[in-house]
Coordinates of C-alpha atoms and ligand atoms in Angstrom, one line a residue:
M1 CA 35.1 63.9 9.1
N2 CA 34.7 66.0 6.8
L3 CA 31.7 68.3 7.6
N4 CA 31.7 70.8 5.1
E5 CA 31.4 67.6 2.5
F6 CA 28.5 66.2 4.5
Q7 CA 26.8 69.7 4.5
Q8 CA 27.3 70.2 0.9
R9 CA 26.3 66.7 0.2
R10 CA 22.6 67.2 1.6
L11 CA 22.1 71.0 0.1
T12 CA 22.9 69.4 -2.9
L13 CA 20.6 66.8 -2.5
L14 CA 17.5 69.7 -1.1
N15 CA 18.1 71.5 -4.1
K16 CA 17.4 68.5 -6.0
M17 CA 14.6 67.3 -4.3
G18 CA 12.6 71.2 -5.0
A19 CA 10.0 70.8 -1.8
G20 CA 8.8 68.1 0.2
V21 CA 10.0 66.2 3.3
A22 CA 13.2 64.0 2.9
I23 CA 12.9 60.6 5.8
I24 CA 16.5 58.8 5.0
P25 CA 16.3 56.0 8.5
T26 CA 19.7 54.4 9.3
A27 CA 19.6 50.9 9.9
P28 CA 18.6 48.8 12.3
E29 CA 21.1 46.8 14.5
A30 CA 20.3 43.3 13.0
I31 CA 20.4 40.7 16.4
R32 CA 23.0 37.9 15.9
N33 CA 21.5 34.9 17.9
R34 CA 19.7 35.4 21.2
D35 CA 21.3 38.8 22.7
S36 CA 24.3 38.8 20.7
H37 CA 24.4 41.2 17.3
Y38 CA 26.4 41.2 14.8
A39 CA 29.0 44.3 14.7
Y40 CA 26.5 47.5 14.0
R41 CA 26.6 48.6 10.4
F42 CA 24.9 52.4 9.1
D43 CA 23.1 52.3 6.6
S44 CA 25.0 53.7 3.5
Y45 CA 22.4 55.8 1.9
F46 CA 21.8 57.7 6.0
Y47 CA 26.2 58.1 6.1
Y48 CA 26.3 59.2 3.2
L49 CA 24.2 62.4 3.9
T50 CA 25.5 62.9 7.9
G51 CA 28.4 61.0 8.7
F52 CA 26.2 60.0 11.1
A53 CA 27.8 56.5 12.3
E54 CA 25.2 55.7 15.4
P55 CA 22.4 53.0 15.5
E56 CA 18.2 54.6 16.2
A57 CA 18.5 58.0 13.9
M58 CA 17.1 59.7 10.8
L59 CA 17.9 62.2 8.0
V60 CA 15.1 64.1 7.4
L61 CA 14.9 67.0 5.2
I62 CA 12.9 69.9 4.1
A63 CA 13.6 71.5 0.4
G64 CA 11.9 74.7 0.6
D65 CA 12.5 78.3 0.2
N66 CA 13.7 77.3 3.9
P67 CA 16.2 74.3 3.6
K68 CA 16.5 72.2 6.5
S69 CA 18.4 69.1 7.7
I70 CA 17.4 67.7 11.4
L71 CA 18.4 65.0 12.7
F72 CA 17.0 62.1 14.9
C73 CA 18.9 60.3 17.7
R74 CA 19.6 58.3 20.5
D75 CA 19.7 60.9 23.5
K76 CA 22.5 60.5 25.7
D77 CA 21.9 58.1 28.3
I78 CA 24.8 57.1 30.9
E79 CA 22.9 54.0 32.0
R80 CA 23.4 52.6 28.9
E81 CA 27.1 54.8 28.0
I82 CA 28.4 52.9 30.6
W83 CA 27.4 49.1 29.0
D84 CA 27.3 49.8 25.0
G85 CA 29.6 52.5 24.9
F86 CA 29.5 57.3 24.0
R87 CA 26.1 58.6 22.2
Y88 CA 26.4 61.9 20.9
G89 CA 22.7 62.3 22.2
P90 CA 20.7 66.0 20.4
Q91 CA 22.9 68.7 22.2
V92 CA 26.1 67.7 20.7
A93 CA 25.5 65.9 17.3
K94 CA 23.6 69.1 16.0
E95 CA 27.0 71.0 16.1
K96 CA 29.2 68.4 15.5
F97 CA 27.4 67.1 12.1
G98 CA 26.5 70.2 11.8
F99 CA 22.5 69.9 11.4
D100 CA 20.2 72.8 11.5
E101 CA 18.0 71.2 14.1
A102 CA 18.3 67.7 16.3
Y103 CA 16.1 66.1 18.1
S104 CA 15.6 62.3 20.1
V105 CA 14.4 59.7 18.6
G106 CA 11.6 59.5 20.5
H107 CA 9.9 62.3 19.1
L108 CA 9.7 61.2 15.7
D109 CA 6.1 59.5 16.4
E110 CA 4.9 63.2 17.3
M111 CA 7.2 65.5 14.9
L112 CA 6.6 63.9 11.9
P113 CA 3.1 64.3 11.5
K114 CA 3.9 68.3 12.2
L115 CA 6.8 67.6 9.9
L116 CA 4.4 66.1 6.9
A117 CA 2.2 68.2 6.6
N118 CA 1.0 70.8 3.7
Q119 CA 4.3 69.4 2.1
P120 CA 3.3 68.7 -1.3
D121 CA 5.8 65.6 -2.2
L122 CA 7.7 62.9 0.6
F123 CA 11.0 61.5 -0.3
F124 CA 11.1 58.4 1.0
S125 CA 12.5 54.5 0.1
L126 CA 9.1 52.5 0.0
G127 CA 10.0 48.9 0.6
A128 CA 13.6 48.9 1.4
D129 CA 12.4 47.7 4.6
A130 CA 9.2 46.8 5.9
H131 CA 9.2 48.8 10.0
W132 CA 10.2 52.6 8.2
D133 CA 7.7 51.2 5.9
A134 CA 4.4 50.7 8.8
R135 CA 5.8 53.5 10.8
V136 CA 6.5 56.5 7.1
T137 CA 2.3 55.3 6.5
G138 CA 1.8 55.3 10.1
W139 CA 3.2 59.4 10.4
L140 CA 0.7 59.8 6.8
N141 CA -2.6 59.1 8.0
A142 CA -2.1 61.2 11.0
V143 CA -1.8 63.9 8.6
K144 CA -4.7 62.6 6.2
A145 CA -6.6 62.5 9.2
L146 CA -6.2 66.1 9.7
V147 CA -7.3 67.0 6.1
R148 CA -11.1 68.5 7.5
T149 CA -9.2 70.6 9.7
G150 CA -7.1 72.2 5.9
V151 CA -4.1 70.5 6.2
S152 CA -3.1 68.1 3.2
A153 CA -1.2 65.4 3.0
P154 CA 1.7 65.3 0.4
E155 CA 0.7 63.6 -2.8
S156 CA 3.4 62.1 -4.4
I157 CA 5.8 59.6 -2.5
Q158 CA 9.4 59.4 -4.4
D159 CA 12.0 57.1 -3.9
V160 CA 14.3 59.2 -2.6
R161 CA 17.5 56.7 -3.1
R162 CA 17.2 57.8 -6.9
L163 CA 18.3 61.1 -6.1
V164 CA 21.2 60.1 -4.1
D165 CA 22.7 57.6 -6.4
N166 CA 23.6 60.0 -8.9
M167 CA 25.6 62.1 -6.2
R168 CA 27.2 58.6 -4.5
M169 CA 28.0 57.6 -8.8
I170 CA 30.4 60.3 -8.3
K171 CA 33.1 60.5 -6.5
S172 CA 34.6 63.3 -4.3
P173 CA 38.5 63.5 -4.0
Y174 CA 37.0 63.1 -0.1
E175 CA 35.9 59.8 -0.9
L176 CA 38.5 59.0 -3.1
D177 CA 41.8 59.4 -0.2
L178 CA 38.9 56.9 1.2
M179 CA 38.7 54.7 -1.4
R180 CA 42.5 54.8 -2.2
R181 CA 43.7 53.9 1.2
S182 CA 41.4 51.4 1.4
A183 CA 42.8 49.8 -1.3
K184 CA 45.7 50.6 -0.6
I185 CA 45.7 48.0 2.9
A186 CA 43.9 45.0 1.0
A187 CA 46.1 45.1 -1.8
G188 CA 49.1 44.7 0.9
A189 CA 46.8 41.9 2.6
H190 CA 46.8 39.9 -0.7
N191 CA 50.5 40.4 -0.7
R192 CA 50.9 39.3 3.0
A193 CA 48.7 36.4 2.3
M194 CA 50.0 35.3 -0.9
R195 CA 53.7 35.4 0.3
F196 CA 51.8 33.3 3.8
A197 CA 50.0 30.8 2.1
K198 CA 52.1 26.6 1.0
P199 CA 50.3 23.7 1.1
G200 CA 49.3 21.5 3.8
M201 CA 47.9 24.8 5.1
V202 CA 43.9 26.0 5.1
E203 CA 42.2 27.8 4.1
Y204 CA 41.0 29.3 7.2
E205 CA 44.9 30.1 7.9
V206 CA 45.4 32.5 5.2
E207 CA 42.4 33.8 5.5
A208 CA 43.1 35.2 9.2
E209 CA 46.3 35.7 7.4
F210 CA 44.9 39.0 5.5
L211 CA 42.3 39.6 8.1
H212 CA 44.9 40.5 10.2
E213 CA 46.3 42.3 8.2
F214 CA 42.9 44.7 7.8
Y215 CA 42.4 45.7 11.4
R216 CA 45.8 46.2 11.8
N217 CA 46.1 49.1 9.7
G218 CA 42.8 50.4 10.4
A219 CA 40.1 48.9 8.7
Q220 CA 36.7 48.1 10.6
A221 CA 35.9 45.1 8.7
P222 CA 36.2 42.8 5.5
A223 CA 34.0 45.0 3.2
Y224 CA 32.1 41.1 2.4
T225 CA 31.9 37.8 3.3
S226 CA 35.5 36.2 1.9
I227 CA 36.1 33.6 -0.3
V228 CA 39.2 31.7 0.3
A229 CA 38.6 28.5 -2.5
G230 CA 41.7 26.1 -3.4
G231 CA 41.6 24.5 -5.6
A232 CA 38.2 22.9 -7.3
N233 CA 36.8 25.3 -4.4
A234 CA 37.3 28.6 -6.2
C235 CA 34.2 27.4 -9.5
T236 CA 32.1 27.3 -6.7
L237 CA 31.9 31.3 -8.1
H238 CA 30.6 32.9 -3.5
Y239 CA 32.3 30.0 -2.2
N240 CA 33.0 30.7 1.4
A241 CA 33.1 28.0 3.6
N242 CA 37.2 28.5 3.5
N243 CA 38.1 25.5 5.9
A244 CA 39.6 23.0 2.9
V245 CA 43.4 21.6 3.1
L246 CA 46.2 23.6 0.8
N247 CA 47.1 21.1 -1.4
D248 CA 50.8 20.9 -3.7
G249 CA 49.7 21.5 -6.9
D250 CA 46.5 23.6 -7.2
L251 CA 45.5 27.0 -7.1
L252 CA 44.4 29.2 -4.6
L253 CA 41.7 32.4 -5.2
I254 CA 41.4 35.1 -2.5
D255 CA 38.6 38.3 -3.6
A256 CA 38.6 40.2 0.6
G257 CA 38.3 43.1 0.5
C258 CA 38.2 45.8 2.9
E259 CA 35.5 49.0 4.3
L260 CA 37.9 51.5 5.8
D261 CA 35.3 54.7 7.6
G262 CA 32.7 52.9 5.3
Y263 CA 34.1 52.9 2.2
A264 CA 34.8 49.1 0.2
S265 CA 38.1 47.8 -2.0
D266 CA 37.2 44.6 -3.4
I267 CA 40.2 42.2 -5.1
T268 CA 40.3 39.0 -6.3
R269 CA 44.4 37.1 -6.4
T270 CA 44.9 33.9 -7.5
F271 CA 47.9 31.8 -7.4
P272 CA 49.6 28.6 -7.1
V273 CA 49.4 27.2 -2.9
N274 CA 53.3 26.5 -3.9
G275 CA 54.7 29.5 -5.8
K276 CA 55.6 28.3 -9.1
F277 CA 52.3 27.7 -12.3
S278 CA 52.7 24.7 -13.9
A279 CA 52.6 24.9 -18.0
I280 CA 48.0 25.0 -18.4
Q281 CA 47.7 27.0 -14.6
K282 CA 49.9 29.0 -16.8
D283 CA 48.5 29.7 -20.1
V284 CA 45.2 29.9 -18.4
Y285 CA 45.8 33.0 -15.9
E286 CA 47.9 34.7 -18.2
M287 CA 44.0 34.7 -20.6
V288 CA 42.3 36.4 -17.5
L289 CA 45.4 38.8 -17.2
A290 CA 44.9 40.0 -21.4
A291 CA 41.8 40.2 -20.3
Q292 CA 41.8 41.8 -17.6
A293 CA 44.0 44.8 -19.4
A294 CA 41.8 44.8 -21.8
A295 CA 39.3 45.7 -20.0
I296 CA 40.6 48.0 -18.6
V297 CA 42.6 49.6 -21.5
Q298 CA 38.2 50.2 -22.1
A299 CA 37.0 51.7 -18.7
M300 CA 38.4 55.7 -20.0
P301 CA 34.9 59.0 -19.9
G302 CA 33.1 58.6 -22.9
N303 CA 33.2 55.0 -23.3
H304 CA 29.8 53.3 -22.5
W305 CA 29.8 50.9 -18.8
N306 CA 29.1 47.6 -21.0
A307 CA 32.8 48.4 -23.5
P308 CA 35.0 47.2 -20.8
H309 CA 32.7 43.7 -20.5
E310 CA 33.2 43.8 -23.8
A311 CA 36.9 44.1 -24.3
A312 CA 37.4 41.2 -22.0
L313 CA 34.9 38.6 -23.7
Q314 CA 36.2 39.1 -26.8
V315 CA 39.8 37.9 -25.3
L316 CA 37.9 35.3 -23.2
A317 CA 36.3 34.0 -26.6
R318 CA 39.3 33.3 -28.5
G319 CA 41.6 32.1 -25.7
L320 CA 38.7 29.1 -25.2
I321 CA 39.0 28.5 -28.7
D322 CA 42.7 27.9 -28.9
F323 CA 42.3 26.2 -25.9
G324 CA 40.0 23.9 -27.5
L325 CA 37.2 25.0 -25.3
C326 CA 34.8 26.6 -26.9
Q327 CA 33.8 26.0 -30.4
G328 CA 33.0 28.5 -34.2
T329 CA 34.7 32.2 -34.2
V330 CA 35.3 35.0 -31.8
D331 CA 32.0 36.5 -32.5
S332 CA 30.0 32.9 -33.1
V333 CA 30.6 32.4 -28.8
I334 CA 29.9 35.4 -27.5
E335 CA 27.0 35.7 -29.9
T336 CA 25.6 31.7 -28.6
G337 CA 27.3 32.4 -25.3
S338 CA 29.2 29.6 -25.0
Y339 CA 31.0 31.7 -23.5
R340 CA 29.4 30.8 -20.2
Q341 CA 30.2 27.1 -19.7
F342 CA 33.3 28.9 -18.2
Y343 CA 32.4 32.7 -17.6
M344 CA 29.6 33.3 -16.4
H345 CA 29.2 36.5 -14.2
R346 CA 30.0 40.0 -15.4
T347 CA 33.1 42.2 -15.6
G348 CA 32.3 44.3 -12.4
H349 CA 29.9 46.8 -10.6
W350 CA 29.8 49.8 -9.2
L351 CA 32.1 50.6 -6.0
G352 CA 32.2 52.7 -2.8
L353 CA 30.3 52.9 0.2
D354 CA 28.8 49.2 -1.1
V355 CA 31.0 46.8 -2.4
H356 CA 28.1 46.5 -5.5
D357 CA 27.8 50.1 -4.8
A358 CA 24.6 52.5 -5.4
G359 CA 24.0 53.5 -9.1
E360 CA 22.3 52.4 -12.2
Y361 CA 24.2 50.5 -14.9
K362 CA 21.3 51.2 -17.7
T363 CA 19.5 55.2 -18.7
Q364 CA 15.8 55.0 -18.4
S365 CA 15.8 54.6 -22.6
G366 CA 17.4 51.5 -21.9
E367 CA 21.0 52.4 -22.9
W368 CA 24.6 51.7 -20.8
V369 CA 25.5 54.6 -18.5
T370 CA 28.5 56.6 -19.7
L371 CA 31.7 55.9 -18.0
Q372 CA 33.0 59.7 -16.5
A373 CA 35.3 60.8 -14.1
G374 CA 35.3 60.6 -10.8
N375 CA 33.0 56.4 -11.2
V376 CA 34.5 53.7 -9.4
L377 CA 33.8 50.1 -10.8
T378 CA 35.8 46.4 -10.2
V379 CA 37.6 45.3 -13.5
E380 CA 37.1 41.1 -12.5
P381 CA 36.9 38.6 -15.6
G382 CA 37.5 35.0 -14.7
C383 CA 37.6 31.5 -15.8
Y384 CA 36.2 29.1 -13.6
I385 CA 37.2 25.1 -15.9
R386 CA 34.3 22.7 -14.2
P387 CA 35.1 19.2 -14.8
A388 CA 32.8 18.0 -18.2
D389 CA 32.8 15.5 -20.9
N390 CA 33.4 18.3 -23.2
V391 CA 36.9 19.3 -21.1
P392 CA 40.1 17.5 -21.3
E393 CA 41.4 16.4 -17.4
H394 CA 44.8 18.3 -17.7
F395 CA 41.4 22.0 -17.3
W396 CA 39.9 20.1 -14.6
N397 CA 39.2 22.7 -11.6
I398 CA 41.5 25.4 -12.8
G399 CA 38.5 28.6 -11.3
I400 CA 41.0 32.2 -11.8
R401 CA 39.7 35.8 -11.2
I402 CA 41.6 38.9 -11.1
E403 CA 39.6 41.9 -9.8
D404 CA 41.1 45.3 -9.5
D405 CA 39.0 48.7 -8.2
V406 CA 39.2 50.7 -11.0
L407 CA 38.6 54.9 -10.5
I408 CA 37.7 57.1 -13.6
T409 CA 39.7 60.1 -14.1
G410 CA 39.5 63.2 -16.7
K411 CA 42.0 61.1 -19.4
G412 CA 41.8 57.4 -18.6
N413 CA 42.1 55.8 -15.3
E414 CA 43.5 55.0 -12.2
I415 CA 43.9 51.4 -10.8
L416 CA 43.7 51.5 -6.7
T417 CA 44.7 48.3 -5.8
K418 CA 47.5 48.3 -7.7
D419 CA 49.7 47.4 -5.4
A420 CA 48.5 44.1 -5.3
I421 CA 50.6 41.3 -7.3
K422 CA 49.9 40.2 -10.2
T423 CA 51.9 39.2 -12.8
V424 CA 52.7 35.3 -12.5
T425 CA 56.7 36.9 -13.0
D426 CA 55.8 38.9 -9.9
I427 CA 53.7 35.9 -8.4
E428 CA 56.4 33.7 -8.4
K429 CA 59.3 36.0 -7.5
A430 CA 57.3 37.0 -4.5
M431 CA 56.8 33.3 -3.2
A432 CA 60.1 32.4 -3.5
D433 CA 61.2 35.2 -1.7
K434 CA 59.0 34.2 1.2
Ligands
LIG1 N1 33.4 40.0 -4.1 C1 32.6 40.3 -4.4 C2 32.7 41.1 -6.0 O1 34.0 41.3 -6.5 O2 31.4 41.5 -5.9
MN2 MN1 33.6 42.8 -6.7
MN3 MN1 35.1 40.0 -5.4

């Protein structure tokens, strides 16, 4: 916990607001079944601005000449703490997390209409959560009911998340330290899974292996539902049953990352279950690896968001033509989109507190955003060859994706996930050495 970092973020947002009130609630707890909950995960916007991980909390920012940040959180409650664990309570939270004021979340309905009175603007993310939409509407109506006493209600509602999105797109040194650590844990977990896998195992046995490595290194959770896809399963992009037997001669695609103190890593590796690529698997793998290398070269400051994708497409289109899987020229394959039979997703996304992180990909005028130092994105080309009449049988069911997490630096980039074994030689060596 770096108090100064979080206070600075709130100050930056207060300055962007200029005047008015921001309301940023955290995520609700979610029931899994009956009275069992899912493991709690805070809202990323709330956490980004507070560092406060408890449920039932809300941040209120008052911008203007006398800017203030106010936390609403659960009261201390010895009885509940015996069952559910420690809670800070407003008094301690105020000191520890550096708020100007803190109150019980039970006081929201009484205090929010007062805080909203005579404020020009409300900054709130309407539509994100029906519960909070209704509560905020109730508070606004309570203010409006007082107009005859000379009180005015905010005239406009602006999406507070848009302001924070721009901040979240540029990672601070503090965030990058966490992201490097998250990436390192996930890279080690992939290497461990690769060394462990062999024919006859079930996909979930390999999953258990990398989950073990996540948790024993301090990651709190997988950053998203892990994909452990042997053979044809790799051609189902969001496969996550993870319960099929791994066959000798098949490839295994693992897309898995962990979450460390809120920050996601997101890695995909594909390797042969038996430790040795067949000639055709190797050819397709080398094509995807070359596409990824070309994309990573383009991940540099000043280039637009789509430059890595375009570079990957050039290599993939060339390769698909050379394999006889697509017909025509590189340009025509890209223009007609015939490559989409084998590559139907994009080459990456922003990465941070959310695996598909906050931030725009296009400017308001419709152009791709420009990559800047501090951006973190994934670079993840792939090739998925399903059985089809226009595909020779020896290609069938080869599904390959290679995904790394890349930080844009002042001059180029840094691959945060560089420790995850990736070349054909290194994979075969690691799997032979086990
Ligand atoms: N694992 C999610 C993604 O690669 O986008
Ligand atoms: Mn990804
Ligand atoms: Mn992924």
